[in-house]
């Protein structure tokens, strides 16, 4: 089992729809969870981070965390063509003070105009 | 507020040469991490530094090394370059170390290394 798993996609949604991106992780000791957006040829850009179970909203983005199920998701409301990118889920390993991130392979999102 | 700055942005090296990449973290940030990104392996952790000490190291050969200076700036070095070292090398900085709330991790634009 991979440490951080994401569906590689592509996930295709029409403009204005809700895009739902999912991530599962294996380390129960992980405490914080990050979503990065990466456009082709660019570096990862932090979109959201979440530490507590439940939902965290920031504009059109909502991160959802369920530690019991080891599952974190990112919802993008009113999807725009400019949201088309690869979305990376990143999780620090549990058990120590570290900023090391373990990344999933990323989900490619394509928003169709 | 300036972001994470990496230099050089693009470089081409010959197999067998060595390369040094530089990273200046966000002002006030003391933690610097390095990652390698390739199409086949994705983003992989190389090492992290905090207050000039290497705190963690990824599963890379000894040809990959790094260091951090007293001003938190960091360099990584790859010796005896191989074709497979062609990648985007990313530096990330954060204020502190650990998974406390608010300790977010920001990436620089990366250094694109091509080995021919």
Short mmCIF file of C-alpha atoms in Angstrom, two decimals:
data_model
loop_
_atom_site.label_atom_id
_atom_site.label_comp_id
_atom_site.label_asym_id
_atom_site.label_seq_id
_atom_site.Cartn_x
_atom_site.Cartn_y
_atom_site.Cartn_z
CA UNK A 1 0.00 0.00 0.00
CA UNK A 2 1.32 3.41 -0.97
CA UNK A 3 1.68 5.91 1.84
CA UNK A 4 -0.46 8.55 0.09
CA UNK A 5 -2.83 7.50 -2.65
CA UNK A 6 -4.69 9.59 -5.16
CA UNK A 7 -6.59 8.74 -8.32
CA UNK A 8 -4.36 9.99 -11.14
CA UNK A 9 -7.35 10.98 -13.28
CA UNK A 10 -7.87 12.83 -15.44
CA UNK A 11 -10.96 14.07 -13.68
CA UNK A 12 -13.05 15.99 -16.16
CA UNK A 13 -15.80 18.34 -14.96
CA UNK A 14 -17.81 21.00 -16.77
CA UNK A 15 -17.31 24.64 -15.91
CA UNK A 16 -19.38 25.64 -12.89
CA UNK A 17 -19.59 22.13 -11.47
CA UNK A 18 -18.10 20.83 -8.21
CA UNK A 19 -14.83 18.94 -8.54
CA UNK A 20 -14.13 16.37 -5.83
CA UNK A 21 -10.56 15.21 -5.31
CA UNK A 22 -9.75 12.40 -2.91
CA UNK A 23 -6.71 11.22 -1.01
CA UNK A 24 -6.07 8.37 1.42
CA UNK A 25 -3.05 7.99 3.67
CA UNK A 26 -1.61 5.11 5.62
CA UNK A 27 0.16 6.70 8.61
CA UNK A 28 -2.30 7.13 11.48
CA UNK A 29 0.21 9.39 13.22
CA UNK A 30 -0.02 12.08 10.56
CA UNK A 31 -1.54 15.25 11.97
CA UNK A 32 -1.61 17.79 9.16
CA UNK A 33 -2.63 17.53 5.54
CA UNK A 34 -1.88 19.74 2.59
CA UNK A 35 -3.34 20.27 -0.85
CA UNK A 36 -1.13 21.79 -3.51
CA UNK A 37 -2.02 22.82 -7.05
CA UNK A 38 0.58 22.43 -9.75
CA UNK A 39 0.21 23.84 -13.23
CA UNK A 40 2.22 22.19 -15.97
CA UNK A 41 5.81 23.36 -15.84
CA UNK A 42 5.32 25.22 -12.57
CA UNK A 43 6.04 24.51 -8.92
CA UNK A 44 3.41 23.37 -6.38
CA UNK A 45 1.27 26.14 -4.94
CA UNK A 46 -0.33 25.70 -1.52
CA UNK A 47 -4.13 25.68 -1.77
CA UNK A 48 -5.32 24.42 1.59
CA UNK A 49 -4.09 22.82 4.78
CA UNK A 50 -6.18 21.11 7.41
CA UNK A 51 -5.40 19.77 10.88
CA UNK A 52 -8.74 18.98 12.47
CA UNK A 53 -11.44 16.51 11.56
CA UNK A 54 -14.28 18.03 9.62
CA UNK A 55 -14.44 20.70 6.96
CA UNK A 56 -12.33 23.77 6.31
CA UNK A 57 -13.53 26.30 3.77
CA UNK A 58 -11.54 28.94 1.93
CA UNK A 59 -13.36 30.66 -0.90
CA UNK A 60 -14.34 28.10 -3.50
CA UNK A 61 -12.22 25.42 -1.84
CA UNK A 62 -13.27 23.09 0.96
CA UNK A 63 -10.96 20.53 2.53
CA UNK A 64 -12.52 17.63 4.39
CA UNK A 65 -10.63 15.42 6.83
CA UNK A 66 -11.67 12.13 8.39
CA UNK A 67 -8.82 10.77 10.48
CA UNK A 68 -10.70 7.62 11.47
CA UNK A 69 -11.03 6.68 7.80
CA UNK A 70 -7.59 8.16 6.92
CA UNK A 71 -9.18 10.17 4.18
CA UNK A 72 -8.82 13.76 3.09
CA UNK A 73 -10.62 15.41 0.20
CA UNK A 74 -10.70 18.71 -1.63
CA UNK A 75 -13.87 20.14 -3.12
CA UNK A 76 -13.71 22.92 -5.67
CA UNK A 77 -17.02 24.69 -6.15
CA UNK A 78 -17.94 26.60 -9.31
CA UNK A 79 -14.97 25.06 -11.15
CA UNK A 80 -13.28 27.31 -13.69
CA UNK A 81 -11.05 26.41 -16.65
CA UNK A 82 -8.22 28.12 -14.74
CA UNK A 83 -8.57 25.39 -12.09
CA UNK A 84 -7.29 22.85 -14.61
CA UNK A 85 -4.09 21.54 -13.04
CA UNK A 86 -2.67 18.64 -11.09
CA UNK A 87 -3.75 18.57 -7.44
CA UNK A 88 -1.28 17.03 -5.04
CA UNK A 89 -2.15 15.67 -1.62
CA UNK A 90 0.76 15.86 0.82
CA UNK A 91 1.04 14.33 4.26
CA UNK A 92 3.88 14.57 6.81
CA UNK A 93 4.75 11.25 8.43
CA UNK A 94 3.70 10.90 12.04
CA UNK A 95 5.98 10.24 14.96
CA UNK A 96 8.35 13.17 14.96
CA UNK A 97 9.00 16.81 14.38
CA UNK A 98 9.52 17.05 10.67
CA UNK A 99 8.50 19.10 7.69
CA UNK A 100 9.00 16.18 5.35
CA UNK A 101 6.00 15.73 3.09
CA UNK A 102 4.95 12.52 1.42
CA UNK A 103 3.15 13.30 -1.79
CA UNK A 104 0.54 11.39 -3.70
CA UNK A 105 0.97 11.06 -7.42
CA UNK A 106 -1.55 13.83 -7.99
CA UNK A 107 -4.93 14.04 -9.69
CA UNK A 108 -5.13 15.82 -13.02
CA UNK A 109 -8.23 18.00 -13.13
CA UNK A 110 -9.60 19.22 -16.45
CA UNK A 111 -12.41 21.79 -16.33
CA UNK A 112 -14.26 21.91 -19.63
CA UNK A 113 -15.58 25.34 -20.73
CA UNK B 1 7.03 39.62 1.27
CA UNK B 2 9.36 37.71 -1.02
CA UNK B 3 8.71 34.02 -1.55
CA UNK B 4 11.15 31.15 -1.71
CA UNK B 5 13.87 31.98 -4.20
CA UNK B 6 15.79 29.32 -6.07
CA UNK B 7 18.77 29.77 -8.36
CA UNK B 8 19.57 28.97 -11.04
CA UNK B 9 16.18 28.38 -12.62
CA UNK B 10 17.43 26.37 -15.55
CA UNK B 11 20.69 24.60 -16.17
CA UNK B 12 22.18 21.96 -18.41
CA UNK B 13 25.03 19.78 -17.23
CA UNK B 14 27.03 16.93 -18.70
CA UNK B 15 27.03 13.46 -17.23
CA UNK B 16 29.76 13.14 -14.61
CA UNK B 17 29.76 16.82 -13.67
CA UNK B 18 28.53 18.20 -10.39
CA UNK B 19 25.94 20.87 -9.70
CA UNK B 20 25.07 23.19 -6.82
CA UNK B 21 21.58 24.61 -6.40
CA UNK B 22 20.71 27.44 -4.07
CA UNK B 23 17.62 28.29 -2.07
CA UNK B 24 16.72 31.39 -0.06
CA UNK B 25 13.71 30.74 2.18
CA UNK B 26 10.98 33.20 3.01
CA UNK B 27 12.27 35.83 5.40
CA UNK B 28 12.05 34.54 8.96
CA UNK B 29 11.67 30.91 7.94
CA UNK B 30 14.24 28.60 9.47
CA UNK B 31 13.26 25.28 7.92
CA UNK B 32 14.28 24.33 4.39
CA UNK B 33 13.48 21.10 2.59
CA UNK B 34 14.47 19.83 -0.83
CA UNK B 35 12.51 17.65 -3.23
CA UNK B 36 13.13 16.05 -6.60
CA UNK B 37 10.27 15.85 -9.08
CA UNK B 38 10.35 13.59 -12.12
CA UNK B 39 7.51 12.37 -14.35
CA UNK B 40 8.10 8.78 -13.32
CA UNK B 41 8.63 9.13 -9.57
CA UNK B 42 6.66 12.24 -8.75
CA UNK B 43 7.74 14.44 -5.86
CA UNK B 44 10.31 12.78 -3.63
CA UNK B 45 11.82 14.14 -0.44
CA UNK B 46 15.58 14.66 -0.47
CA UNK B 47 16.42 16.24 2.90
CA UNK B 48 15.41 18.90 5.37
CA UNK B 49 17.35 21.37 7.45
CA UNK B 50 16.50 23.42 10.49
CA UNK B 51 18.92 25.79 12.18
CA UNK B 52 21.81 24.48 10.07
CA UNK B 53 21.19 20.86 11.10
CA UNK B 54 20.03 18.14 8.77
CA UNK B 55 16.92 16.75 10.41
CA UNK B 56 15.82 14.17 7.91
CA UNK B 57 17.12 12.54 4.75
CA UNK B 58 15.28 10.77 1.96
CA UNK B 59 16.27 7.61 0.15
CA UNK B 60 18.80 9.05 -2.28
CA UNK B 61 22.41 8.05 -2.90
CA UNK B 62 25.27 9.84 -1.22
CA UNK B 63 25.89 11.85 -4.40
CA UNK B 64 23.10 14.09 -3.17
CA UNK B 65 24.10 16.37 -0.32
CA UNK B 66 23.05 19.64 1.17
CA UNK B 67 23.71 22.19 3.81
CA UNK B 68 22.12 25.17 5.49
CA UNK B 69 23.83 28.38 6.48
CA UNK B 70 23.34 30.56 9.52
CA UNK B 71 21.08 32.91 7.55
CA UNK B 72 18.83 29.89 6.72
CA UNK B 73 19.84 29.88 3.07
CA UNK B 74 20.46 26.37 1.78
CA UNK B 75 22.37 24.68 -0.98
CA UNK B 76 22.16 21.20 -2.40
CA UNK B 77 24.85 19.50 -4.41
CA UNK B 78 24.72 16.57 -6.76
CA UNK B 79 28.04 15.05 -7.73
CA UNK B 80 28.86 12.71 -10.61
CA UNK B 81 25.64 13.54 -12.42
CA UNK B 82 23.71 10.80 -14.15
CA UNK B 83 21.10 11.11 -16.87
CA UNK B 84 18.45 10.06 -14.36
CA UNK B 85 19.19 13.12 -12.23
CA UNK B 86 17.40 15.27 -14.80
CA UNK B 87 14.51 16.68 -12.82
CA UNK B 88 12.86 19.68 -11.26
CA UNK B 89 14.49 20.35 -7.90
CA UNK B 90 12.23 22.13 -5.48
CA UNK B 91 13.03 23.92 -2.29
CA UNK B 92 10.38 24.47 0.38
CA UNK B 93 10.49 26.66 3.45
CA UNK B 94 8.48 26.95 6.62
CA UNK B 95 8.60 28.98 9.78
CA UNK B 96 9.13 26.17 12.24
CA UNK B 97 9.38 22.41 12.25
CA UNK B 98 6.63 19.97 13.03
CA UNK B 99 2.97 19.57 12.39
CA UNK B 100 1.63 22.35 14.55
CA UNK B 101 -1.23 24.40 13.25
CA UNK B 102 -0.02 27.27 11.16
CA UNK B 103 3.28 25.72 10.14
CA UNK B 104 2.61 25.78 6.45
CA UNK B 105 5.14 24.79 3.83
CA UNK B 106 5.77 26.91 0.74
CA UNK B 107 7.62 25.93 -2.40
CA UNK B 108 9.96 27.91 -4.60
CA UNK B 109 9.71 27.92 -8.38
CA UNK B 110 12.31 25.22 -8.69
CA UNK B 111 15.51 24.60 -10.59
CA UNK B 112 15.19 22.65 -13.81
CA UNK B 113 18.24 20.44 -14.26
CA UNK B 114 18.91 18.64 -17.52
CA UNK B 115 21.80 16.18 -17.67
CA UNK B 116 23.05 15.32 -21.14
#
